[in-house]
mmCIF file with all atom_site columns, C-alpha atoms in Angstrom:
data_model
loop_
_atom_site.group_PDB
_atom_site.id
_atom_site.type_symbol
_atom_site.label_atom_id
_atom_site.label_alt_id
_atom_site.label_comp_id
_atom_site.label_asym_id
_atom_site.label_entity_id
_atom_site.label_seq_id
_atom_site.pdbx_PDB_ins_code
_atom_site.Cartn_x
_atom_site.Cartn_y
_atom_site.Cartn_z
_atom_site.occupancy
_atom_site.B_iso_or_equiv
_atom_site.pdbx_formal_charge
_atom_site.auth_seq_id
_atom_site.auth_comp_id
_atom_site.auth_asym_id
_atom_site.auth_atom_id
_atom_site.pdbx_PDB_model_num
ATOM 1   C CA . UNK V 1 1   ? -24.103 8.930   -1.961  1.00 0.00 ? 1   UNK V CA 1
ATOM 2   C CA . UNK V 1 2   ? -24.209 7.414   1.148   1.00 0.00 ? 2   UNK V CA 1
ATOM 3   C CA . UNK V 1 3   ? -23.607 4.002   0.327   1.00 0.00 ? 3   UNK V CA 1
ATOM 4   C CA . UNK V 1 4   ? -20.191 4.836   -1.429  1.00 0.00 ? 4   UNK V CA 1
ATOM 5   C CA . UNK V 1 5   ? -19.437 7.003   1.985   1.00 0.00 ? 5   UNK V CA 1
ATOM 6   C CA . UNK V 1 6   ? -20.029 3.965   3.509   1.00 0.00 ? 6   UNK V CA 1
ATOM 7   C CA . UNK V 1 7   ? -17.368 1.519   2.195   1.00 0.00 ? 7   UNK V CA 1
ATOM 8   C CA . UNK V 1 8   ? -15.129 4.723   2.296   1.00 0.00 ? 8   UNK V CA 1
ATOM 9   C CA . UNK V 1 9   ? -15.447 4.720   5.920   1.00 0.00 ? 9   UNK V CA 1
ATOM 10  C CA . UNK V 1 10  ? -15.521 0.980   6.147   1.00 0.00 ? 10  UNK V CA 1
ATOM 11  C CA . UNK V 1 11  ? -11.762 1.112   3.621   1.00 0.00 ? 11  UNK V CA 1
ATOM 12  C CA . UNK V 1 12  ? -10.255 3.506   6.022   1.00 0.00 ? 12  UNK V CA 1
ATOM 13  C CA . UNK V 1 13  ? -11.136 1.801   9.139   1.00 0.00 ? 13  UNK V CA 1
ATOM 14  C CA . UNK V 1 14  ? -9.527  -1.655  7.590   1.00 0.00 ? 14  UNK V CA 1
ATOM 15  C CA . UNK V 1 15  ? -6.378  0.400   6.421   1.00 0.00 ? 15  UNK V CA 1
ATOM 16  C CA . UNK V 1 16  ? -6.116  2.082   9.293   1.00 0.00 ? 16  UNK V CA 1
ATOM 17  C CA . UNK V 1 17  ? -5.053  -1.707  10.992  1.00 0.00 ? 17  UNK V CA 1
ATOM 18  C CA . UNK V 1 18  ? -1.302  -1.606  10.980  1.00 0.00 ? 18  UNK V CA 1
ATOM 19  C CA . UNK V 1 19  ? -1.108  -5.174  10.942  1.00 0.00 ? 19  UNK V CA 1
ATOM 20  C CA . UNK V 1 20  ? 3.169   -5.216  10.141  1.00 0.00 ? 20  UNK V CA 1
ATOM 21  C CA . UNK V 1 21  ? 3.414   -3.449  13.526  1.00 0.00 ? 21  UNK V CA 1
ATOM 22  C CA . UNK V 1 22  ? 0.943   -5.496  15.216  1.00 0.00 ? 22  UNK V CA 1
ATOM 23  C CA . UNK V 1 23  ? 1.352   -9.124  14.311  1.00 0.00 ? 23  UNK V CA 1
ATOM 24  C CA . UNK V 1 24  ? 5.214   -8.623  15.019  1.00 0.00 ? 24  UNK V CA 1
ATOM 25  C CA . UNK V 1 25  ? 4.275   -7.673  18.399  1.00 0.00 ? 25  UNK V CA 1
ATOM 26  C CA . UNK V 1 26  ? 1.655   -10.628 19.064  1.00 0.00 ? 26  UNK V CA 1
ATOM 27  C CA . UNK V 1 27  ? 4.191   -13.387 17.393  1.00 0.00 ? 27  UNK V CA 1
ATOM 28  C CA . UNK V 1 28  ? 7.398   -12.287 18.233  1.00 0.00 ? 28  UNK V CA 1
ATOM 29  C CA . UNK V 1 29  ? 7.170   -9.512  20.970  1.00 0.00 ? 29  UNK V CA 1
ATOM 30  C CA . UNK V 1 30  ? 9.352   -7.158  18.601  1.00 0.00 ? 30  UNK V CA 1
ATOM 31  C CA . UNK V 1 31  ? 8.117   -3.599  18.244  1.00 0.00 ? 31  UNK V CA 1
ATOM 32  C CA . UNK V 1 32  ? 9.162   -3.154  14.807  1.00 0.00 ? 32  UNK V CA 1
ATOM 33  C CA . UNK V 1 33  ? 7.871   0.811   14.736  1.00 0.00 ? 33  UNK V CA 1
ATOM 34  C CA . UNK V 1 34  ? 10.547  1.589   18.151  1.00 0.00 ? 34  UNK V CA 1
ATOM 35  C CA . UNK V 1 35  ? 13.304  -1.095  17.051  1.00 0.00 ? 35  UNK V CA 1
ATOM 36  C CA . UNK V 1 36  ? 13.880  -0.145  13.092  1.00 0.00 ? 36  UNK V CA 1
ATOM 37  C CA . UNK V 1 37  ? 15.919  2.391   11.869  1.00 0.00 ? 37  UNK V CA 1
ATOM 38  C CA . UNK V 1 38  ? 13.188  4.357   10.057  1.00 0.00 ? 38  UNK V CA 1
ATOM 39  C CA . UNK V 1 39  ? 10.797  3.315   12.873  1.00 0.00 ? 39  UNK V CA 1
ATOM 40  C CA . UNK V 1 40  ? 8.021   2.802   9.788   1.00 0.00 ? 40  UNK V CA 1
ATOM 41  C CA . UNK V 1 41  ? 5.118   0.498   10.818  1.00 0.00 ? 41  UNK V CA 1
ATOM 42  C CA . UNK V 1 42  ? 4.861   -1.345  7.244   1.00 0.00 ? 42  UNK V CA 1
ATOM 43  C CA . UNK V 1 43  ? 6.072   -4.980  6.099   1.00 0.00 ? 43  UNK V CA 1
ATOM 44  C CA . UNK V 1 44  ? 9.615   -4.420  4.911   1.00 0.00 ? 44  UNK V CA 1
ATOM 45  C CA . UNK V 1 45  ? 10.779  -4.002  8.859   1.00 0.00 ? 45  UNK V CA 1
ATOM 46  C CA . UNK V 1 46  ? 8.352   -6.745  9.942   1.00 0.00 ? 46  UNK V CA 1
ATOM 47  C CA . UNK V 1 47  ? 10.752  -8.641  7.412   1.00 0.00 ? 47  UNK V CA 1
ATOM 48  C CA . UNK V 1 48  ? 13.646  -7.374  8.494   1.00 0.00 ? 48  UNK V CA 1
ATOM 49  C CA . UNK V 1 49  ? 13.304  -7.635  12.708  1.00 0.00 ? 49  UNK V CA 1
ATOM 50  C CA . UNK V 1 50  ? 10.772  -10.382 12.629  1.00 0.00 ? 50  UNK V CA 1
ATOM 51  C CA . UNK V 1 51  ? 11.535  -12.673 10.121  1.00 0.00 ? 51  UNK V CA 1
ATOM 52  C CA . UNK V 1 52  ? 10.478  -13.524 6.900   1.00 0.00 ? 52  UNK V CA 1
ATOM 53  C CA . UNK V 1 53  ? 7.196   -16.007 8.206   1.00 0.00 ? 53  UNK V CA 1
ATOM 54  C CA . UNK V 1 54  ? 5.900   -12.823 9.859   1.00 0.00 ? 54  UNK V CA 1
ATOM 55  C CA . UNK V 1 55  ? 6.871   -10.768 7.038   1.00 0.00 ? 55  UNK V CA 1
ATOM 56  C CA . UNK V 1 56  ? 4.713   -12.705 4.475   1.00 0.00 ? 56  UNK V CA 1
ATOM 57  C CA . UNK V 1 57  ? 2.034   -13.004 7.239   1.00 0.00 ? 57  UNK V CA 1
ATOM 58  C CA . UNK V 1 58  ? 1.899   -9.070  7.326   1.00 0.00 ? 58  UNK V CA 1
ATOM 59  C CA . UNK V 1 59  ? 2.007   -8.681  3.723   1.00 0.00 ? 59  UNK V CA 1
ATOM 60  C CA . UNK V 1 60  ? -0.895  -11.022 2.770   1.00 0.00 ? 60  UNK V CA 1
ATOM 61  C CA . UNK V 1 61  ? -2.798  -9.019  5.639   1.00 0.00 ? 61  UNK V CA 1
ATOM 62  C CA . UNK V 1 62  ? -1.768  -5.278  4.057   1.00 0.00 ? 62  UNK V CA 1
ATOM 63  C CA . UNK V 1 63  ? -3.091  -7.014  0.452   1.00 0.00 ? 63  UNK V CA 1
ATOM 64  C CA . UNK V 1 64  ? -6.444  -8.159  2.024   1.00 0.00 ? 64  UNK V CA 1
ATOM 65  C CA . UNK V 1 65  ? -7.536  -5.201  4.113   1.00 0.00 ? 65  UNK V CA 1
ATOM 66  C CA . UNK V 1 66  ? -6.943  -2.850  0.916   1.00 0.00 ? 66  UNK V CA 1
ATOM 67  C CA . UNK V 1 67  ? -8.604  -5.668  -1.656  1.00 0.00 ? 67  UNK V CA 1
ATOM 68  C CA . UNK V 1 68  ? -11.849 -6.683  0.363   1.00 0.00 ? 68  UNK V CA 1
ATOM 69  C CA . UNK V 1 69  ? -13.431 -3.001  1.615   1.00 0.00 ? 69  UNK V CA 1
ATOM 70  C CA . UNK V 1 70  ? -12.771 -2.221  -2.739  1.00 0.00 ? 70  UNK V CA 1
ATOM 71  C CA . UNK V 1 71  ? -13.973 -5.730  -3.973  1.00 0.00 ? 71  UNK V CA 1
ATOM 72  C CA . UNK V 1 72  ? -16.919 -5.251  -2.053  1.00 0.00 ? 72  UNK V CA 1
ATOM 73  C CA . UNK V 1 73  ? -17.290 -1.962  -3.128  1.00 0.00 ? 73  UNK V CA 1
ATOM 74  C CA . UNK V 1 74  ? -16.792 -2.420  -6.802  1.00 0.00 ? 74  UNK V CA 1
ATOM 75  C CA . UNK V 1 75  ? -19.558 -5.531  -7.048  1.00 0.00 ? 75  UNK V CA 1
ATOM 76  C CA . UNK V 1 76  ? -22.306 -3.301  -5.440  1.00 0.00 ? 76  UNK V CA 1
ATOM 77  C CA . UNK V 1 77  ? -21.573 0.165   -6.189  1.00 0.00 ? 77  UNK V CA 1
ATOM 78  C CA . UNK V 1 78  ? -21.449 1.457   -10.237 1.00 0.00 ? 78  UNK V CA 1
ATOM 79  C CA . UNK V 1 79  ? -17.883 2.636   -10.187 1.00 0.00 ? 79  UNK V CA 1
ATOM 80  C CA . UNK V 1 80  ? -17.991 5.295   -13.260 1.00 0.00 ? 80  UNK V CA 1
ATOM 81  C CA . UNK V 1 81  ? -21.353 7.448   -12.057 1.00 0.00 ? 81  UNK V CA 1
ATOM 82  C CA . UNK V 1 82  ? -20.178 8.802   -8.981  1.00 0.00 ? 82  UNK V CA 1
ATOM 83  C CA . UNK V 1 83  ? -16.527 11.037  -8.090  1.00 0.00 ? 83  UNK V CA 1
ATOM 84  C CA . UNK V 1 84  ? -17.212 9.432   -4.767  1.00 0.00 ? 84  UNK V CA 1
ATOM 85  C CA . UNK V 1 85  ? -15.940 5.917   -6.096  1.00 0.00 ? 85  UNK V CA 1
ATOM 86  C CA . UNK V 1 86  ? -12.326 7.401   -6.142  1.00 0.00 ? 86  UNK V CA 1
ATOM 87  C CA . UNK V 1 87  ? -12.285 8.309   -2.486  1.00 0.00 ? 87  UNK V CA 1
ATOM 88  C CA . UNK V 1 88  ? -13.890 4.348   -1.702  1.00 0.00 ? 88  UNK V CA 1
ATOM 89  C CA . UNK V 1 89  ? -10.485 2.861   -3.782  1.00 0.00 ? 89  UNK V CA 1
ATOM 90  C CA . UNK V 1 90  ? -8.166  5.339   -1.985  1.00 0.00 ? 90  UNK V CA 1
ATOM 91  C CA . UNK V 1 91  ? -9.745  5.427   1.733   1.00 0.00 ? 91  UNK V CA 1
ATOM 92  C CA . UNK V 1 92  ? -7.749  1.919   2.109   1.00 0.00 ? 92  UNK V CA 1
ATOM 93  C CA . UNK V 1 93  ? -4.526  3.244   1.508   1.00 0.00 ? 93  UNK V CA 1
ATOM 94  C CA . UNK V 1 94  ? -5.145  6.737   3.337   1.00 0.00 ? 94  UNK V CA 1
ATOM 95  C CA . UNK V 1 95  ? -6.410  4.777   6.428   1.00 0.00 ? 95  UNK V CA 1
ATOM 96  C CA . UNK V 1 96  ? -2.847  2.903   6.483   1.00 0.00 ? 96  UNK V CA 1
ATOM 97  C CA . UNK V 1 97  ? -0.902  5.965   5.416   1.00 0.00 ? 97  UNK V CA 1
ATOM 98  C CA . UNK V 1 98  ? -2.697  8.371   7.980   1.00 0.00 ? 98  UNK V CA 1
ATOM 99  C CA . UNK V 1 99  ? -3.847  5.821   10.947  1.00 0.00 ? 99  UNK V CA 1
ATOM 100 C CA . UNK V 1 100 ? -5.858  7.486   13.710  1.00 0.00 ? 100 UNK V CA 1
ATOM 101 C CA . UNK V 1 101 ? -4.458  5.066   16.067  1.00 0.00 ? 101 UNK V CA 1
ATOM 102 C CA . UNK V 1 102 ? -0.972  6.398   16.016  1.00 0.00 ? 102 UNK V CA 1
ATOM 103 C CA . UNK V 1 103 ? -2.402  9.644   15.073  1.00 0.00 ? 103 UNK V CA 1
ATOM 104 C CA . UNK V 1 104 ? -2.118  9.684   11.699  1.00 0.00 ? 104 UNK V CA 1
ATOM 105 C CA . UNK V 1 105 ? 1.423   8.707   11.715  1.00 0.00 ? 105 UNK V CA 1
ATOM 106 C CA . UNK V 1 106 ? 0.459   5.794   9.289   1.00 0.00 ? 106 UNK V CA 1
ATOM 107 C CA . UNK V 1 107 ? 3.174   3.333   6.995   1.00 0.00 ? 107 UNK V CA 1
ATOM 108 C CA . UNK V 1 108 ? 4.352   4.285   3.565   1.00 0.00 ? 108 UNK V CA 1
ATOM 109 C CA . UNK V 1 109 ? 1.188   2.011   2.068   1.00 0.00 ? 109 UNK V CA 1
ATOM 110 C CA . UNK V 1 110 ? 2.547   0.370   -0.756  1.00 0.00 ? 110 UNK V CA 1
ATOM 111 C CA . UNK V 1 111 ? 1.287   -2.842  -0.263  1.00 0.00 ? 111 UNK V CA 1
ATOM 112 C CA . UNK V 1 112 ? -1.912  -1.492  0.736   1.00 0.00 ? 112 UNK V CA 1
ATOM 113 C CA . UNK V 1 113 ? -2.119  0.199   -2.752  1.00 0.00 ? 113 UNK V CA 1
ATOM 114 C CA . UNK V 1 114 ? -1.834  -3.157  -4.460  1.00 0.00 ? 114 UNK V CA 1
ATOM 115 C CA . UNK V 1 115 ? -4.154  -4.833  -2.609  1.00 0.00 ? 115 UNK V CA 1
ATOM 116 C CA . UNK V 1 116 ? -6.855  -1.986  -3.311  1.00 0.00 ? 116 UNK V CA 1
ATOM 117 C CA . UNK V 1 117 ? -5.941  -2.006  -7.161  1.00 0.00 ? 117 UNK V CA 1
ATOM 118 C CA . UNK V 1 118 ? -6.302  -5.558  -6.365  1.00 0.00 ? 118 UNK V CA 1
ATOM 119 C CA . UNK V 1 119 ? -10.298 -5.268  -5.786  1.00 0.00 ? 119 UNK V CA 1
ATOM 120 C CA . UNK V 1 120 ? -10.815 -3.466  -8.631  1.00 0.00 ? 120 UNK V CA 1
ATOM 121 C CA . UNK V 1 121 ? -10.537 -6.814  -10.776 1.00 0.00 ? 121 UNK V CA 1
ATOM 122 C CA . UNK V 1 122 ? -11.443 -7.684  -13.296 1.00 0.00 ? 122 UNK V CA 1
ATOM 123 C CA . UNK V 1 123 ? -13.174 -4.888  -14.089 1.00 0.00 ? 123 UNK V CA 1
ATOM 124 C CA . UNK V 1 124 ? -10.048 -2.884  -14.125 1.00 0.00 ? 124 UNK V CA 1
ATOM 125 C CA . UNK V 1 125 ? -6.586  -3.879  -14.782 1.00 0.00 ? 125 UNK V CA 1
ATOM 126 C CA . UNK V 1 126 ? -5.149  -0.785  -13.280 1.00 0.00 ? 126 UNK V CA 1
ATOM 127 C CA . UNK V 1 127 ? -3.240  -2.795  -10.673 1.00 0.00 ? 127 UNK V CA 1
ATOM 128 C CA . UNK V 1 128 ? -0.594  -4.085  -13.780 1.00 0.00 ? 128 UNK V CA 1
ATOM 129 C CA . UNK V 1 129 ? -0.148  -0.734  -14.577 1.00 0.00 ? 129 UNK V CA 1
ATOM 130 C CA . UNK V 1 130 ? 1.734   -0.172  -11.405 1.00 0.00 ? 130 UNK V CA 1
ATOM 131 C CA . UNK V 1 131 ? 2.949   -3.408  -11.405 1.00 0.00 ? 131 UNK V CA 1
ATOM 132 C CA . UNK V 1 132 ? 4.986   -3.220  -14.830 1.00 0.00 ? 132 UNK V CA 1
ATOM 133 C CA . UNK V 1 133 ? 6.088   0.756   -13.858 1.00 0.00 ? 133 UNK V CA 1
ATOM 134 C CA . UNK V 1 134 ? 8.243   -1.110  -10.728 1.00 0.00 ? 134 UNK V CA 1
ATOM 135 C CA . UNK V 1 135 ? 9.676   -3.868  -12.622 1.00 0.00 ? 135 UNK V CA 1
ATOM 136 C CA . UNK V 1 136 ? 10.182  -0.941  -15.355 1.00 0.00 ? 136 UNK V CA 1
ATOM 137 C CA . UNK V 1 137 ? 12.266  0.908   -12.532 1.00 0.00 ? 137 UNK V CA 1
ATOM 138 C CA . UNK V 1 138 ? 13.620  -2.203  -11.255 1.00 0.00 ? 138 UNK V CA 1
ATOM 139 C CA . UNK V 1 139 ? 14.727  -4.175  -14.148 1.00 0.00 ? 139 UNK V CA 1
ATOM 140 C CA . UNK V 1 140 ? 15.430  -2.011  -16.907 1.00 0.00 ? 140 UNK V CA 1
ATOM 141 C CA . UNK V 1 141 ? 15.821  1.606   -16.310 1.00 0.00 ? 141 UNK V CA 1
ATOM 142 C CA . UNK V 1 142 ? 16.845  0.647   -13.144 1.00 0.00 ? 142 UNK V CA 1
ATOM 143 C CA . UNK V 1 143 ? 16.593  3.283   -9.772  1.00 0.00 ? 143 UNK V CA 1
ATOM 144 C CA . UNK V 1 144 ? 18.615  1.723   -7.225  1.00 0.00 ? 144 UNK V CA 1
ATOM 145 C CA . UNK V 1 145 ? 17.377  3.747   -4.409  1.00 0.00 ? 145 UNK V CA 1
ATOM 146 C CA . UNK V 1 146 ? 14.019  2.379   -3.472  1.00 0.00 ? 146 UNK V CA 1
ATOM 147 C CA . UNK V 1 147 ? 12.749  6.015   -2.303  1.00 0.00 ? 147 UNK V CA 1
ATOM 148 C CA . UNK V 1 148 ? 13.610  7.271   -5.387  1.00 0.00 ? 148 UNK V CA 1
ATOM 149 C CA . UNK V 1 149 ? 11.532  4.306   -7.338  1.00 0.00 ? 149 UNK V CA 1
ATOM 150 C CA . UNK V 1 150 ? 8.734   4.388   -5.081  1.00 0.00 ? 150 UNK V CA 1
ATOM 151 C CA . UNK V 1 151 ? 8.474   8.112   -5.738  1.00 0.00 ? 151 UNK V CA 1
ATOM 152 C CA . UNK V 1 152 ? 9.089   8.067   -10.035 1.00 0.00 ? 152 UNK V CA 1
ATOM 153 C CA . UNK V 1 153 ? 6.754   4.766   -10.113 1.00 0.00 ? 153 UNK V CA 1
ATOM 154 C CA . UNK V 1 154 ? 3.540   6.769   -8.416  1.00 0.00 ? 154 UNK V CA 1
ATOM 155 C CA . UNK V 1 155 ? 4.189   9.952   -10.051 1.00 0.00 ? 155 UNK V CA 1
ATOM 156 C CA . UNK V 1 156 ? 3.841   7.834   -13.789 1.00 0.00 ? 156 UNK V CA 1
ATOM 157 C CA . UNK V 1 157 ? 1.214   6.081   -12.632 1.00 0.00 ? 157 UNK V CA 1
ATOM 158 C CA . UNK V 1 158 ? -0.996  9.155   -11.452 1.00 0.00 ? 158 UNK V CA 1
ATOM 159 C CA . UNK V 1 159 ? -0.204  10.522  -14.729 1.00 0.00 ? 159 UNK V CA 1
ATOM 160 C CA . UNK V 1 160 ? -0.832  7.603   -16.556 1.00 0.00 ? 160 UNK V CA 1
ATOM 161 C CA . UNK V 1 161 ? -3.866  6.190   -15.374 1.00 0.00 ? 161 UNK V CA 1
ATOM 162 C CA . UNK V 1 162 ? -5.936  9.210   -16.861 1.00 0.00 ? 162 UNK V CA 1
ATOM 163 C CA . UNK V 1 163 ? -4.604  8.234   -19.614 1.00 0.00 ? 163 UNK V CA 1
ATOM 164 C CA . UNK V 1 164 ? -4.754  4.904   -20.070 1.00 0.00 ? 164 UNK V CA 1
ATOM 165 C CA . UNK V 1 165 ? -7.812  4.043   -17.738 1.00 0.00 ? 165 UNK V CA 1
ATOM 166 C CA . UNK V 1 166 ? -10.919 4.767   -19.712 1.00 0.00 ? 166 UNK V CA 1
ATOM 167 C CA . UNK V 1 167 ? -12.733 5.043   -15.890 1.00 0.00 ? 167 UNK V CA 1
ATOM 168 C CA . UNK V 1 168 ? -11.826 8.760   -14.841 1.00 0.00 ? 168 UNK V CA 1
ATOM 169 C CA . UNK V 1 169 ? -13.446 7.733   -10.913 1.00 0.00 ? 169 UNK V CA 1
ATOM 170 C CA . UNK V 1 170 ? -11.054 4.753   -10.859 1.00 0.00 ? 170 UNK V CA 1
ATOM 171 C CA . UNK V 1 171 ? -8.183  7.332   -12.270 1.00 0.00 ? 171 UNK V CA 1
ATOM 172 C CA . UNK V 1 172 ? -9.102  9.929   -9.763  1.00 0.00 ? 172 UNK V CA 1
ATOM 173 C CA . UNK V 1 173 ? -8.917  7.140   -7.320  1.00 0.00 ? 173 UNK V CA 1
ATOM 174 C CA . UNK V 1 174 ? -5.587  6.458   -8.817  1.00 0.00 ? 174 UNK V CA 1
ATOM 175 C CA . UNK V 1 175 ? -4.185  10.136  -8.420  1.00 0.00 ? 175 UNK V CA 1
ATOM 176 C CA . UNK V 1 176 ? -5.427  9.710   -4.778  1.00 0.00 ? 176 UNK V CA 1
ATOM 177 C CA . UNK V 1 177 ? -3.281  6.831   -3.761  1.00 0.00 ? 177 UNK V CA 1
ATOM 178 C CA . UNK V 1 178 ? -0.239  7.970   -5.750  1.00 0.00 ? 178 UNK V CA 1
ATOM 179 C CA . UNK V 1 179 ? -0.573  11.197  -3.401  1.00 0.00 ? 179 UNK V CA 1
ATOM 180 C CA . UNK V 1 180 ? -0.606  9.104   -0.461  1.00 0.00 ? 180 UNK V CA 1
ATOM 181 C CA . UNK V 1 181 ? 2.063   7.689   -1.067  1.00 0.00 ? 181 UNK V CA 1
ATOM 182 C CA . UNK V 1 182 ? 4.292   9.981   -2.339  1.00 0.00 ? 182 UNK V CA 1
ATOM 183 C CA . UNK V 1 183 ? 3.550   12.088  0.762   1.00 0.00 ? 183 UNK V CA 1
ATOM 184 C CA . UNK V 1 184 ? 4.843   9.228   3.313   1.00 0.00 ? 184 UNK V CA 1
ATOM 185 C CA . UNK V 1 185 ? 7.550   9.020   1.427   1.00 0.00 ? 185 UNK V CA 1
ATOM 186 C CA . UNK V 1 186 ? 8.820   12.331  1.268   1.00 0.00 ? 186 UNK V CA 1
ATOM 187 C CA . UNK V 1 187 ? 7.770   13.082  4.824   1.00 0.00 ? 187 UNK V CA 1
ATOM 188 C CA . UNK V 1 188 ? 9.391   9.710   6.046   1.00 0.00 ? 188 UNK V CA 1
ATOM 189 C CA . UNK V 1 189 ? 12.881  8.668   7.189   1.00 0.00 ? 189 UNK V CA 1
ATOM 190 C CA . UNK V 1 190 ? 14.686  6.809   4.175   1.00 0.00 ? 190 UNK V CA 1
ATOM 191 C CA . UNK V 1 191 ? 13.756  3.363   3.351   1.00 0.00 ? 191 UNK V CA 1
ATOM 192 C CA . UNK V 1 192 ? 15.360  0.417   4.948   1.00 0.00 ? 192 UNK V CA 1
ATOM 193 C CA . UNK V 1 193 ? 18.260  -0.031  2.583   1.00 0.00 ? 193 UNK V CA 1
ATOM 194 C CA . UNK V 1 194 ? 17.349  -3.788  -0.061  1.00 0.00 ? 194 UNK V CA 1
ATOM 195 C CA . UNK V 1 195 ? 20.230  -5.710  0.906   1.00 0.00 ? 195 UNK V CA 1
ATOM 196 C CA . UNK V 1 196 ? 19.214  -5.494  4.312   1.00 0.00 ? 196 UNK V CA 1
ATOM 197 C CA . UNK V 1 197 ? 15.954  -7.105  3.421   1.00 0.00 ? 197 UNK V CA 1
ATOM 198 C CA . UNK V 1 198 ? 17.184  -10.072 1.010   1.00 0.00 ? 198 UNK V CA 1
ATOM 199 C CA . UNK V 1 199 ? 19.926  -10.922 3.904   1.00 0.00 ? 199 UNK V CA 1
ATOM 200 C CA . UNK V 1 200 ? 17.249  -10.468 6.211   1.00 0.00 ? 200 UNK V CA 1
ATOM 201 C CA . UNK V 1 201 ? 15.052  -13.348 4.282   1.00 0.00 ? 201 UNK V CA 1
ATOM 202 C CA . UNK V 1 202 ? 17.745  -15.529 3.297   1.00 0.00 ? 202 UNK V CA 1
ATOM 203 C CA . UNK V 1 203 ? 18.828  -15.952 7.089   1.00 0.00 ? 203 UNK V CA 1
ATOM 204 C CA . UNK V 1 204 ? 15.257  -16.481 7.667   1.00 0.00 ? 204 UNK V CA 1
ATOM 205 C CA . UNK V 1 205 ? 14.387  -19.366 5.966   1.00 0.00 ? 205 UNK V CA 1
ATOM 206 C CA . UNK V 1 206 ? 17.556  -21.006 6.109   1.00 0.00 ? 206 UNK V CA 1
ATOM 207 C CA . UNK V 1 207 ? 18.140  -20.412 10.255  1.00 0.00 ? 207 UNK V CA 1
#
């Protein structure tokens, strides 16, 4: 028990690192959370405000500190005898979602989520489960409003992973991050509209 408390704590504590609200402030002296419109600390306004090099910058950070504390996790701990192992795949995403350093006012963890499906592999392919529900909703039956996506892509992929992950911890786990998310963004301001972002990249690179 304790060791899978352990990386729990140890998941939170790295998700709990808003790195898209501090690496803007560091690089560029923009305070993305005070200066954006929906004054969310995640990666789509370090995009927008601080540029698309400190946008990637805070992505690849939001994958990693969600994908080590599981990796780690998954290649010591067994992952189907113990509940527990659901709470060490979520604690990533609910330390970014509900940060204790700007008390508990967290980002809406998306990234996050991928990079903690991300250490599951390749014992578990969960992560292309989500993956292929957002290019469902973005590609085909398409949901313009990114809220609205965000929101109908967790929902099916809490339901779905009982069904189609044969690792009920891992789907728990699964249900647990959808939650997370979902909450942030329902309780959240609306999402920084997309053609804000892709104008918002384009000047970036070619300024």
């Amino acid at each position: 028990m304790l060791p899978y408390l352990f990386y729990a704590l140890l998941g939170f504590l790295s998700g709990s690192i808003l790195y898209s609200a501090l690496l803007p402030r560091w690089l560029r002296g923009i305070d993305i959370v005070a200066d954006s419109d929906d004054h969310n600390p995640g990666a789509a306004n370090a995009f927008l405000l601080a540029g698309p090099r400190v946008g990637v910058l805070c992505v690849l950070c939001d994958l990693a500190k969600g994908f080590l504390p599981v990796f780690l996790a998954a290649s010591r701990l067994p992952t189907q005898e113990r509940l527990l192992f659901s709470l060490v795949l979520a604690a990533p995403v609910l330390g970014h979602a509900f940060s204790p350093w700007r008390q508990g006012r967290g980002g809406k963890a998306i990234t996050a989520s991928f990079g903690a499906l991300l250490g599951l592999l390749p014992g578990s392919l969960v992560v292309f489960w989500l993956a292929a529900l957002y290019l469902f909703f973005s590609l085909i039956a398409v949901i313009p409003d990114h809220r609205l996506r965000t929101l109908a892509t967790f929902s099916l992929f809490a339901g779905g992973s009982f069904l189609l992950c044969p690792n009920k911890c891992i789907a728990a786990g699964c249900t647990l991050i959808s939650a997370a998310v979902i909450f942030r963004h329902l309780s959240g301001a609306p999402h920084l509209h997309q053609e804000l972002l892709k104008k918002a990249f384009v000047r970036g690179i070619f300024s």
